[in-house]
XYZ file of C-alpha atoms in Angstrom:
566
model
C 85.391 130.447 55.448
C 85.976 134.534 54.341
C 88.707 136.149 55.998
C 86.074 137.802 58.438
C 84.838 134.130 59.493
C 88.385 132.847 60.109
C 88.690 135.879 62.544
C 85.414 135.170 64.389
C 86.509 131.634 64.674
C 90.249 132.480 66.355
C 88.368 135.145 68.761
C 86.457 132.026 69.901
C 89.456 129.879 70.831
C 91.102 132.654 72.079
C 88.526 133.507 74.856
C 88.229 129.720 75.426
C 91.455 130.129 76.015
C 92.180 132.570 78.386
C 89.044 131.497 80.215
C 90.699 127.943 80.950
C 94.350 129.939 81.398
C 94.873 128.301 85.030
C 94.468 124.860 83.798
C 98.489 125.049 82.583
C 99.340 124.610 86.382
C 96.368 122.216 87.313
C 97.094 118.618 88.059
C 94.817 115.538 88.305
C 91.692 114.875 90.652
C 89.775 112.469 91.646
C 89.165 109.624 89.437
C 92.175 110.803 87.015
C 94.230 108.195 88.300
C 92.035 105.252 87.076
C 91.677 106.482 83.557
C 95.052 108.153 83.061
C 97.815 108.016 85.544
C 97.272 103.943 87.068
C 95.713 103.396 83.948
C 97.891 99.898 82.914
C 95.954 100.300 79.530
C 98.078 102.968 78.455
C 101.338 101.857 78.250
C 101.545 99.372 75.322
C 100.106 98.360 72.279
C 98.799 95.395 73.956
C 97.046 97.988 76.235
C 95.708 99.794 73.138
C 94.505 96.554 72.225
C 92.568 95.440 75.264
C 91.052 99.173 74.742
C 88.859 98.171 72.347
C 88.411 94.687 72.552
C 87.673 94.726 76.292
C 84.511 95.857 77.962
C 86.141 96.156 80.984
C 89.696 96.996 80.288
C 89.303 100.506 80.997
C 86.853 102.283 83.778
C 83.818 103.228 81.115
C 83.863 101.388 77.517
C 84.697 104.707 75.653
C 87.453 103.256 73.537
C 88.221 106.122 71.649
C 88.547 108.809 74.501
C 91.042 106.373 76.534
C 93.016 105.951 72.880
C 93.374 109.903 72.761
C 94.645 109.090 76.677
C 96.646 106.687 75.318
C 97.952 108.678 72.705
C 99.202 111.217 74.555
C 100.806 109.120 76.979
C 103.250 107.618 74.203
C 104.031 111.578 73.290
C 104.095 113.267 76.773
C 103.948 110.328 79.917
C 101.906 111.387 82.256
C 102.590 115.311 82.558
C 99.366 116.981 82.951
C 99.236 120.186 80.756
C 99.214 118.328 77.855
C 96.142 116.472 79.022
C 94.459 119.979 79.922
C 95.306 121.604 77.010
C 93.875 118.892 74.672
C 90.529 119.240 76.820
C 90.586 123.383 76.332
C 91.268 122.848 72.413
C 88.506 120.228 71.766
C 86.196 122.593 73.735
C 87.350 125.705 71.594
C 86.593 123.479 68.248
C 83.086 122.777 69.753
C 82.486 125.974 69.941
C 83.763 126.842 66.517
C 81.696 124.118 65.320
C 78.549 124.825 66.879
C 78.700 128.514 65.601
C 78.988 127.141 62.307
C 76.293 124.883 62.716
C 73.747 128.016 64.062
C 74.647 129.626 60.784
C 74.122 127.054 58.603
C 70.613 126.493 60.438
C 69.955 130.531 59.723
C 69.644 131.387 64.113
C 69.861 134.769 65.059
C 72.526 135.313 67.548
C 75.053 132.447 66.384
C 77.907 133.671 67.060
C 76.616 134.980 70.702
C 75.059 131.551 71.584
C 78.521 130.409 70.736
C 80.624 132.554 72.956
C 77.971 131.468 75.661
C 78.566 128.099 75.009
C 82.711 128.716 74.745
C 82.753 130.306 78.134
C 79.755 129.475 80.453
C 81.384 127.909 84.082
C 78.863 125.026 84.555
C 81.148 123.992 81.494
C 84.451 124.277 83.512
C 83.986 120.830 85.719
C 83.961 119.418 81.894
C 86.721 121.299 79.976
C 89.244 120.868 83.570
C 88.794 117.643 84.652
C 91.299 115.013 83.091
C 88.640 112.542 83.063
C 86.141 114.426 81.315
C 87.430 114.188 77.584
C 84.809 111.889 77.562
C 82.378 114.760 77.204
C 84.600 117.404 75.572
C 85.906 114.845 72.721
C 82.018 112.936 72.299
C 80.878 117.038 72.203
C 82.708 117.312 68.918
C 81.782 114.652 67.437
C 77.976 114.985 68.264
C 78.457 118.549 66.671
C 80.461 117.850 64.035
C 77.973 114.808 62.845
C 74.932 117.313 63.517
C 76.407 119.819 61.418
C 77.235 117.155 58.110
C 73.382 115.687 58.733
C 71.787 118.637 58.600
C 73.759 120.120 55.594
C 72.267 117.859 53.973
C 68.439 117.326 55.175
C 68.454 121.265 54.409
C 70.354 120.896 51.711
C 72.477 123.898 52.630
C 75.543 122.898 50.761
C 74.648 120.618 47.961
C 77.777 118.175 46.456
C 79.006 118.253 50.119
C 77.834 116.765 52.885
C 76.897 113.289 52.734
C 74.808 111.482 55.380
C 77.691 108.145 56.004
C 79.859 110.864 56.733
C 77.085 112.101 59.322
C 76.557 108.566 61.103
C 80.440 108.332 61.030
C 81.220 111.105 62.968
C 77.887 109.469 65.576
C 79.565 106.548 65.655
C 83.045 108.580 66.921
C 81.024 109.988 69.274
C 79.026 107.149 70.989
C 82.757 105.802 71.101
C 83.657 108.690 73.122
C 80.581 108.730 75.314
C 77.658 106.981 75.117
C 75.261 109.721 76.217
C 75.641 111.157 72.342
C 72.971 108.410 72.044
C 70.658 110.960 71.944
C 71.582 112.647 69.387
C 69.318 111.532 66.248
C 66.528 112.532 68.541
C 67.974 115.543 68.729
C 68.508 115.708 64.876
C 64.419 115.083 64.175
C 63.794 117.948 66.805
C 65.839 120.243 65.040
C 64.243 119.119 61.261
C 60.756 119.163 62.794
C 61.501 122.764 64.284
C 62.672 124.030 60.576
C 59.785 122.533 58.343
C 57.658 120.706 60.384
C 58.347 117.268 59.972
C 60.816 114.498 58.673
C 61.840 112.559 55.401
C 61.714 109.327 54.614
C 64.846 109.486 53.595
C 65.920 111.122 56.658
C 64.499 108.640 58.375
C 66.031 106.165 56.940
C 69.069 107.418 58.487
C 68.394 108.446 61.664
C 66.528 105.128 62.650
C 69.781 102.643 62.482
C 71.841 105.499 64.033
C 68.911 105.405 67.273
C 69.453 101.710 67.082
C 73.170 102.159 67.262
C 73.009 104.434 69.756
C 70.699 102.012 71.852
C 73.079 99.027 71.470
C 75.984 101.526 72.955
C 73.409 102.777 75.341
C 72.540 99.475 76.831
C 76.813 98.220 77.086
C 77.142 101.313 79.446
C 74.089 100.177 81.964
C 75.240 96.999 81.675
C 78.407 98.134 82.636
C 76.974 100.659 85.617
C 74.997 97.643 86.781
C 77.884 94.983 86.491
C 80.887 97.122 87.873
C 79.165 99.431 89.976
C 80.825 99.181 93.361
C 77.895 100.643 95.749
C 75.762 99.384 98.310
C 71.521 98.513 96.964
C 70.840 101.269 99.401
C 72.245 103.791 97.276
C 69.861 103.220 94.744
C 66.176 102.804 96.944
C 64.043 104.538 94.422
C 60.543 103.462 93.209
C 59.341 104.480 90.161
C 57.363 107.471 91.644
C 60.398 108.721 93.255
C 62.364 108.704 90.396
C 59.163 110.786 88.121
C 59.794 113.628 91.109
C 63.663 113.562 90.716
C 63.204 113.587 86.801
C 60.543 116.455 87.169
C 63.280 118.699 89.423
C 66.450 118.084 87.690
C 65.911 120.249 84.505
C 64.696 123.155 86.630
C 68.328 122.718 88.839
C 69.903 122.617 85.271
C 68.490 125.710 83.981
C 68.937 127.385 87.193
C 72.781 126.715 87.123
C 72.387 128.217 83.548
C 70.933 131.751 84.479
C 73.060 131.993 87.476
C 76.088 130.052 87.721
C 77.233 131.563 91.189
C 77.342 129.021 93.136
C 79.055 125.889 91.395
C 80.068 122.783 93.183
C 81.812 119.612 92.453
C 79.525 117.828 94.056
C 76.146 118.970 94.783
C 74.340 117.800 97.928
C 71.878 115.158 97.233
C 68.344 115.757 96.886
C 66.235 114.415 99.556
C 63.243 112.907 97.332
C 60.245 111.575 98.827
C 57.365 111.274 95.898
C 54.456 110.842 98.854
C 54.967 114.262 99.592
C 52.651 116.919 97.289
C 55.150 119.621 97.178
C 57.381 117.239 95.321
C 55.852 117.012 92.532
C 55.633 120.752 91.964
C 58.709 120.620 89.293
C 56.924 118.021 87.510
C 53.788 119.720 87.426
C 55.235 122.748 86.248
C 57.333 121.478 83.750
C 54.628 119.598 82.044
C 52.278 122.236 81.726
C 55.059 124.595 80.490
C 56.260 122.092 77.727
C 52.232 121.786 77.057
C 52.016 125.321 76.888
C 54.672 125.748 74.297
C 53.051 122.835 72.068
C 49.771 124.434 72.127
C 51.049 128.020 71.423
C 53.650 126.541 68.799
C 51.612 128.075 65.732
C 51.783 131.626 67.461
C 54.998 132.008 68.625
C 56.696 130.087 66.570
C 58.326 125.455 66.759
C 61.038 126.852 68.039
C 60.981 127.343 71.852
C 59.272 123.904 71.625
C 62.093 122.750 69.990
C 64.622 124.187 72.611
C 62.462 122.353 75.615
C 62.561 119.043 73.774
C 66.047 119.342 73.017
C 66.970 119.958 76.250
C 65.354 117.150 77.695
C 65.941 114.454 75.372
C 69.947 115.438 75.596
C 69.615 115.270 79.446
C 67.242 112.013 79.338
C 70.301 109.610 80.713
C 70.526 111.797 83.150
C 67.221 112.408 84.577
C 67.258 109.380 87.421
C 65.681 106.686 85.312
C 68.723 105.003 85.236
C 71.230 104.199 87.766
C 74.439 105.977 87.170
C 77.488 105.846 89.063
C 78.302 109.931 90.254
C 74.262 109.599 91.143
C 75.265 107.355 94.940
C 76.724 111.074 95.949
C 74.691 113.773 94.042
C 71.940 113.578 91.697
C 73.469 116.408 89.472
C 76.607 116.825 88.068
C 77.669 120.055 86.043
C 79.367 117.730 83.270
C 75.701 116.230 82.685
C 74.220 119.216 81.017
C 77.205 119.885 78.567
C 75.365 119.166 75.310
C 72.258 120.094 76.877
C 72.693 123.510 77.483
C 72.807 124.386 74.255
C 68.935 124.311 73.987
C 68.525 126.907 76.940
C 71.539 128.748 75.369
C 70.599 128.938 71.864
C 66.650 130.101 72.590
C 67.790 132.614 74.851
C 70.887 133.822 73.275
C 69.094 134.035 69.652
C 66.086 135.912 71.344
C 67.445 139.006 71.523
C 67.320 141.610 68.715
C 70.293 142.905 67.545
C 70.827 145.984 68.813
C 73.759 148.272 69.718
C 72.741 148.072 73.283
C 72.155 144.198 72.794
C 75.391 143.373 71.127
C 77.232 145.771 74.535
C 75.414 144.123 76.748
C 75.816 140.460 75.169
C 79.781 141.030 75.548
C 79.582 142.360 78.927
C 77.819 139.013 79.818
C 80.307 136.771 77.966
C 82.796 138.530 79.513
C 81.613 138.174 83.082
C 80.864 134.486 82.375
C 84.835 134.300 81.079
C 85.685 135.919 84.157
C 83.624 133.353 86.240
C 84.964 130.132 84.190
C 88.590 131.741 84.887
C 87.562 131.899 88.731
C 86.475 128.408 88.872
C 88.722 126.593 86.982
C 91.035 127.049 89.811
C 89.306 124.757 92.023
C 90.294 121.654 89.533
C 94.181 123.037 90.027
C 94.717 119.487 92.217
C 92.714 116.624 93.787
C 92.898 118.593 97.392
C 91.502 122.163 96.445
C 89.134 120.554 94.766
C 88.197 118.708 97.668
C 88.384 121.440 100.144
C 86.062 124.065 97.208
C 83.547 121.053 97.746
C 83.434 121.033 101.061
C 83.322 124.716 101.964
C 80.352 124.856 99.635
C 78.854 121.466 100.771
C 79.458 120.337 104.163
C 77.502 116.884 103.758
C 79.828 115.705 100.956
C 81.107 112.424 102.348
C 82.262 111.885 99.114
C 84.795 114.841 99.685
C 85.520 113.851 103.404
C 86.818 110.361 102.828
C 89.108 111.096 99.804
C 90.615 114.312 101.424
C 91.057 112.194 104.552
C 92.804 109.880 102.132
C 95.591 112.177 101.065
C 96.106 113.742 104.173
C 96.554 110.570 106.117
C 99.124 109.564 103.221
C 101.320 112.727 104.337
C 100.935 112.015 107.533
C 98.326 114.354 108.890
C 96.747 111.581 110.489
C 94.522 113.918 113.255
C 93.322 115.926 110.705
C 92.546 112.605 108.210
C 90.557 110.714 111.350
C 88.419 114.182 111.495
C 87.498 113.989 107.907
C 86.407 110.113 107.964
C 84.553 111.145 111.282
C 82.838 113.415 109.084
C 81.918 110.981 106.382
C 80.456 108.256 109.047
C 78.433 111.233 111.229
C 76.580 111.762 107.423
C 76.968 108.003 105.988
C 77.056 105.494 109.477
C 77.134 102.718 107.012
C 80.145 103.509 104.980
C 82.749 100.611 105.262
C 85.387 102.445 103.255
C 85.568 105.567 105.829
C 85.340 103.140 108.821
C 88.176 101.233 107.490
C 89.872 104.118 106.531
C 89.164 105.944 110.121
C 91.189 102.622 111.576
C 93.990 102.815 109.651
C 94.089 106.682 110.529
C 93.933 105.076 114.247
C 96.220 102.057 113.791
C 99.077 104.703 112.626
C 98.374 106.672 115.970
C 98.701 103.582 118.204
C 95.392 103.928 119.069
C 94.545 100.383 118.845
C 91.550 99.788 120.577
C 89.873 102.518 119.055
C 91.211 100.919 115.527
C 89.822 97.486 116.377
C 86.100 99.079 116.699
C 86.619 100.705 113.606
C 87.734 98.341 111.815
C 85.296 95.610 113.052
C 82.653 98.393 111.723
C 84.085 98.067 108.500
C 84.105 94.220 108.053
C 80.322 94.244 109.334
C 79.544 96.802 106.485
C 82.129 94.959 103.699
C 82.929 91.458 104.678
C 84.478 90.903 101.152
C 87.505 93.591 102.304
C 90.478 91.549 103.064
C 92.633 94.287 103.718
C 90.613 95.632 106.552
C 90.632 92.579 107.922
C 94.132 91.911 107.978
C 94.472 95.845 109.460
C 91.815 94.362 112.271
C 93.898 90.644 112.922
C 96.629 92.908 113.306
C 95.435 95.654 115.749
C 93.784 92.538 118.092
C 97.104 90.848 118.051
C 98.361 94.019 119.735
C 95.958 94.071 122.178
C 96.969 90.725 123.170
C 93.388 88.616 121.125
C 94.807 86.119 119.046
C 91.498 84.257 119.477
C 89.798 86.854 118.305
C 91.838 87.757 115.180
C 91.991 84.256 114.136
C 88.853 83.708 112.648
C 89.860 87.193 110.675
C 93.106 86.162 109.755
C 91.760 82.662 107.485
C 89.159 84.735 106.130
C 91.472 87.347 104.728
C 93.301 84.711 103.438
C 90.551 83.183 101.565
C 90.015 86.540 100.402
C 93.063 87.723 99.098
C 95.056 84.938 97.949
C 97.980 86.169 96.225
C 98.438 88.625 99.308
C 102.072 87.475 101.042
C 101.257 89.834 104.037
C 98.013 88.402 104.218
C 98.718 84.778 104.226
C 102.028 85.510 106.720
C 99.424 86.879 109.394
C 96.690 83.813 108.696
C 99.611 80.961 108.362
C 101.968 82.024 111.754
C 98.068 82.205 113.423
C 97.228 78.998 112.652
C 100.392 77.996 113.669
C 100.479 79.298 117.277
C 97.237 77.802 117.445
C 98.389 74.325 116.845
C 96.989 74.199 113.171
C 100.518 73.429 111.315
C 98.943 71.501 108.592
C 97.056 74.703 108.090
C 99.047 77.358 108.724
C 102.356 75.660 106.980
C 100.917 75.743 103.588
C 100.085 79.161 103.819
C 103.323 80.336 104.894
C 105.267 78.586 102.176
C 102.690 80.283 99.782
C 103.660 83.671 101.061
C 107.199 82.684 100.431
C 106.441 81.645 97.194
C 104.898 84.937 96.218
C 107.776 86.522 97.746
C 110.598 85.255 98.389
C 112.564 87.617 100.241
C 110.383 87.792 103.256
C 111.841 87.948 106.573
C 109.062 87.756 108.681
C 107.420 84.836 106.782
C 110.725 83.314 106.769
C 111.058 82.939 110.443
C 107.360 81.993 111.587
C 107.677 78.962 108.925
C 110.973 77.932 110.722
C 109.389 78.168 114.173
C 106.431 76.524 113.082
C 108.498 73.515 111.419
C 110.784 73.598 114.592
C 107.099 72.763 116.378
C 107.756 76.343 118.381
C 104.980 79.426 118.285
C 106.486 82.653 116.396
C 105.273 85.551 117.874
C 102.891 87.344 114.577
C 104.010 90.582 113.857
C 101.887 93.548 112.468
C 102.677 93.918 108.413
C 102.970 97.169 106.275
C 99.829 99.767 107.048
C 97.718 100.607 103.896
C 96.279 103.522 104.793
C 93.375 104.739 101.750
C 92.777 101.517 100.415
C 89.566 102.228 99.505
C 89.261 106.190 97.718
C 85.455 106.805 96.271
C 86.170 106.658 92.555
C 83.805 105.763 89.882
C 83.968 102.897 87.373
């Protein structure tokens, strides 16, 4: 690059930058935990290991995003800036690389659509969040591979790029993320916009990279589908319903694009109901617009074409046809359209003509959009404001209610934590997570009765959740109903084996009830498991001495069950 060109490039990462400035005093939210901070893969090279040879080692199969987590774990622990700062760099090089990649394609406007790109907020849930290197690190790759491909298929710089060097750099980036998957789509859209059509030889590249990309494509459903952890309700969609939802999310997208005022971690869901005729207006709309541009491609030129098929091809696994986790609370996600803004950005940005007044008023926009990115990266400062932004902006987010209950019952602020799971069950009456939650908020007020009908809610809704049964054996004990908690107590035990609280509770149970070849067994277990255990200790002497041991409640384990994604 000239001297000039190495300037234009720093003024991009310095604007990325200062947009992301507050992210040197942000922490970790939500789901941050799983893939960094109680993330055992991390800590060894046995973790490292189990990376990449395990499907299910980490939360998603990216293997080479968690070895950049793992990475900087061995240089840095778990201290947060580092993690943010490697997100706002990655983003910067995107941004440097796409600009690049405009020029080399000859757009109008490059270095504009860039800036846009560098600094619009529906970026900032991406570039903040912890968890989201996914997209950030897979975004440079996907560039980086689009840029070497089409060097060559255009043959802008002859000698240099080479197509393995192309699929390479898609291979990084399916690693990363597998929604990149879409990218040789993207790559015949782009050669079809410039000449009309694609090589054989081209082709004969961008065919095993779509199969590649379909192989990666298919691990990650199988994954959603295999580790998903929500109820079938979540996902009650016929095929109709999810036309409508595909039809209305690209119109949400690009309305987030033109005005980005209102931004919100999580977006209420849309209510879709494809019997209904004014549902399918998006879908109406947006085919006869993409028709429109097809038909009128010869006047005004492949290229807005282009921009529409770009757009939706990048946001395809996104669109409702498949079931993806993030979709049980809100059909959109800012993160989603990372790579597929830059359709609506480019076509608009390169649009303009370059004009005093245009280039004035094209850095009074990327400056306000800066200024808005700045603004809203503060929300992702820790898992709380976050929380709290959400639901100020989105009342109905359960999602937000039962993991803010979460931390505030775990300081304490149990009144304030039973609210918030009262919140999530008034919206979601068939959440077993907040009900159990809601009774251990309860239990740690000594409101037991009100704990037991909680918790009783919870075991009808999850039957599989040993520890809200042991929280319910325990709260009917205090009420004086061993009867009643016994048939909990075995069941918990079957449940959660290696459990030594667990097993205490079920074993002294069956003891008192005259069941000592039952109960005995279990008690020694719990013994076994650990060893310096008072309270096991002296129910298996009673129970040997042929004498009932009073069962006394265990340790409370309040926000067992936090809403976090695979």
């Amino acid at each position: 690059m000239s001297g000039k060109e190495i300037r234009l490039a720093a003024l991009l990462v310095a604007i990325v930058a200062a947009s992301y400035l507050p992210v040197v005093r942000a922490g970790y939210v939500w789901d941050d935990d799983a893939h960094v901070t109680d993330n055992p893969a991390l800590k060894d090279a046995h973790g490292l290991l189990a990376i990449w040879t395990t499907l299910d080692a980490t939360p998603q199969y990216y293997p080479l995003t968690h070895t950049s987590f793992w990475v900087e774990h061995a240089l840095w622990g778990f201290r947060p800036l580092g993690y943010h700062i490697d997100n706002v760099l990655l983003h910067a090089a995107s941004a440097v690389v796409l600009w690049r990649l405009l020029v080399l394609l000859e757009l109008p406007g490059a270095f504009f659509a860039a800036a846009v790109f560098a600094v619009h907020p529906v970026h900032a849930e991406s570039v903040a969040w912890v968890t989201e290197r996914k997209n950030v690190l897979s975004g440079l790759f996907y560039l980086g591979s689009a840029s070497v491909f089409l060097g060559w298929a255009l043959d802008r710089e002859p000698g240099r790029s080479r197509p393995w060097i192309a699929a390479a750099l898609y291979a990084a980036a399916l690693l990363s993320k597998t929604v990149t998957s879409t990218l040789p789509v993207a790559l015949a859209t782009v050669l079809w916009w410039k000449r009309g059509r694609v090589s054989r030889g081209e082709a004969a590249w961008l065919l095993p990279m779509l199969a590649a990309g379909a192989v990666f494509g298919s691990i990650t459903r199988h994954l959603e589908t295999s580790l998903i952890r929500s109820s079938a309700s979540d996902w009650t969609m016929t095929a109709w319903d999810r036309i409508v939802l595909a039809g209305r999310v690209p119109w949400f997208y690009l309305g987030k694009l033109v005005w980005p005022k209102t931004l919100i971690f999580v977006y209420p869901r849309f209510a879709i109901d494809a019997s209904s005729a004014s549902s399918w207006v998006g879908v109406v709309v947006g085919v006869a617009l993409v028709a429109a541009l097809w038909t009128q491609r010869d006047r005004i030129g492949r290229g807005p074409a282009a921009a529409a098929a770009f757009f939706i091809v990048t946001l395809a696994p996104a669109l409702g046809f498949f079931d993806v986790y993030p979709m049980r609370y809100s059909f959109v996600a800012d993160h989603f359209q990372y790579l597929a803004s830059l359709g609506p950005i480019v076509l608009l940005c390169g649009g303009a003509r370059r004009t005093r007044a245009t280039a004035i008023a094209g850095t009074v926009l990327v400056a306000l959009l800066a200024g808005r990115t700045f603004a809203r990266t503060f929300a992702y400062a820790d898992e709380e404001i976050l929380w709290r932004d959400t639901i100020a902006q989105n009342p109905g987010a359960w999602l937000a209610h039962n993991d803010l209950g979460i931390l505030l019952a775990r300081r304490g602020a149990t009144v304030e934590a039973e609210r918030e799971f009262r919140a999530v069950l008034a919206s979601k009456p068939d959440h077993a997570g907040a009900a159990a939650n809601l009774g251990y908020a309860l239990e740690l007020e000594g409101r037991d009765s009100e704990a037991a009908e909680a918790l009783a809610r919870a075991v009808g809704g999850a039957p599989r959740d040993a520890n809200a049964r042991a929280h319910l054996v325990r709260c009917l004990l205090r009420l004086g109903r061993p009867a009643d908690a016994l048939p909990h107590a075995i069941e918990a035990a079957r449940l959660a084996p290696s459990d030594p609280e667990i097993l205490c509770d079920a074993g002294a149970l069956l003891c008192s009830a005259g069941r000592l070849d039952e109960g005995i067994p279990l008690l020694e277990r719990a013994l076994v498991l650990r060893p310096d255990f008072p309270r096991a200790r002296r129910n298996l002497d009673a129970a040997r001495r042929g004498a009932a041991h009073a069962v006394s409640s265990g340790a409370s384990r309040i926000g067992s069950t936090p809403e976090a994604p695979r």
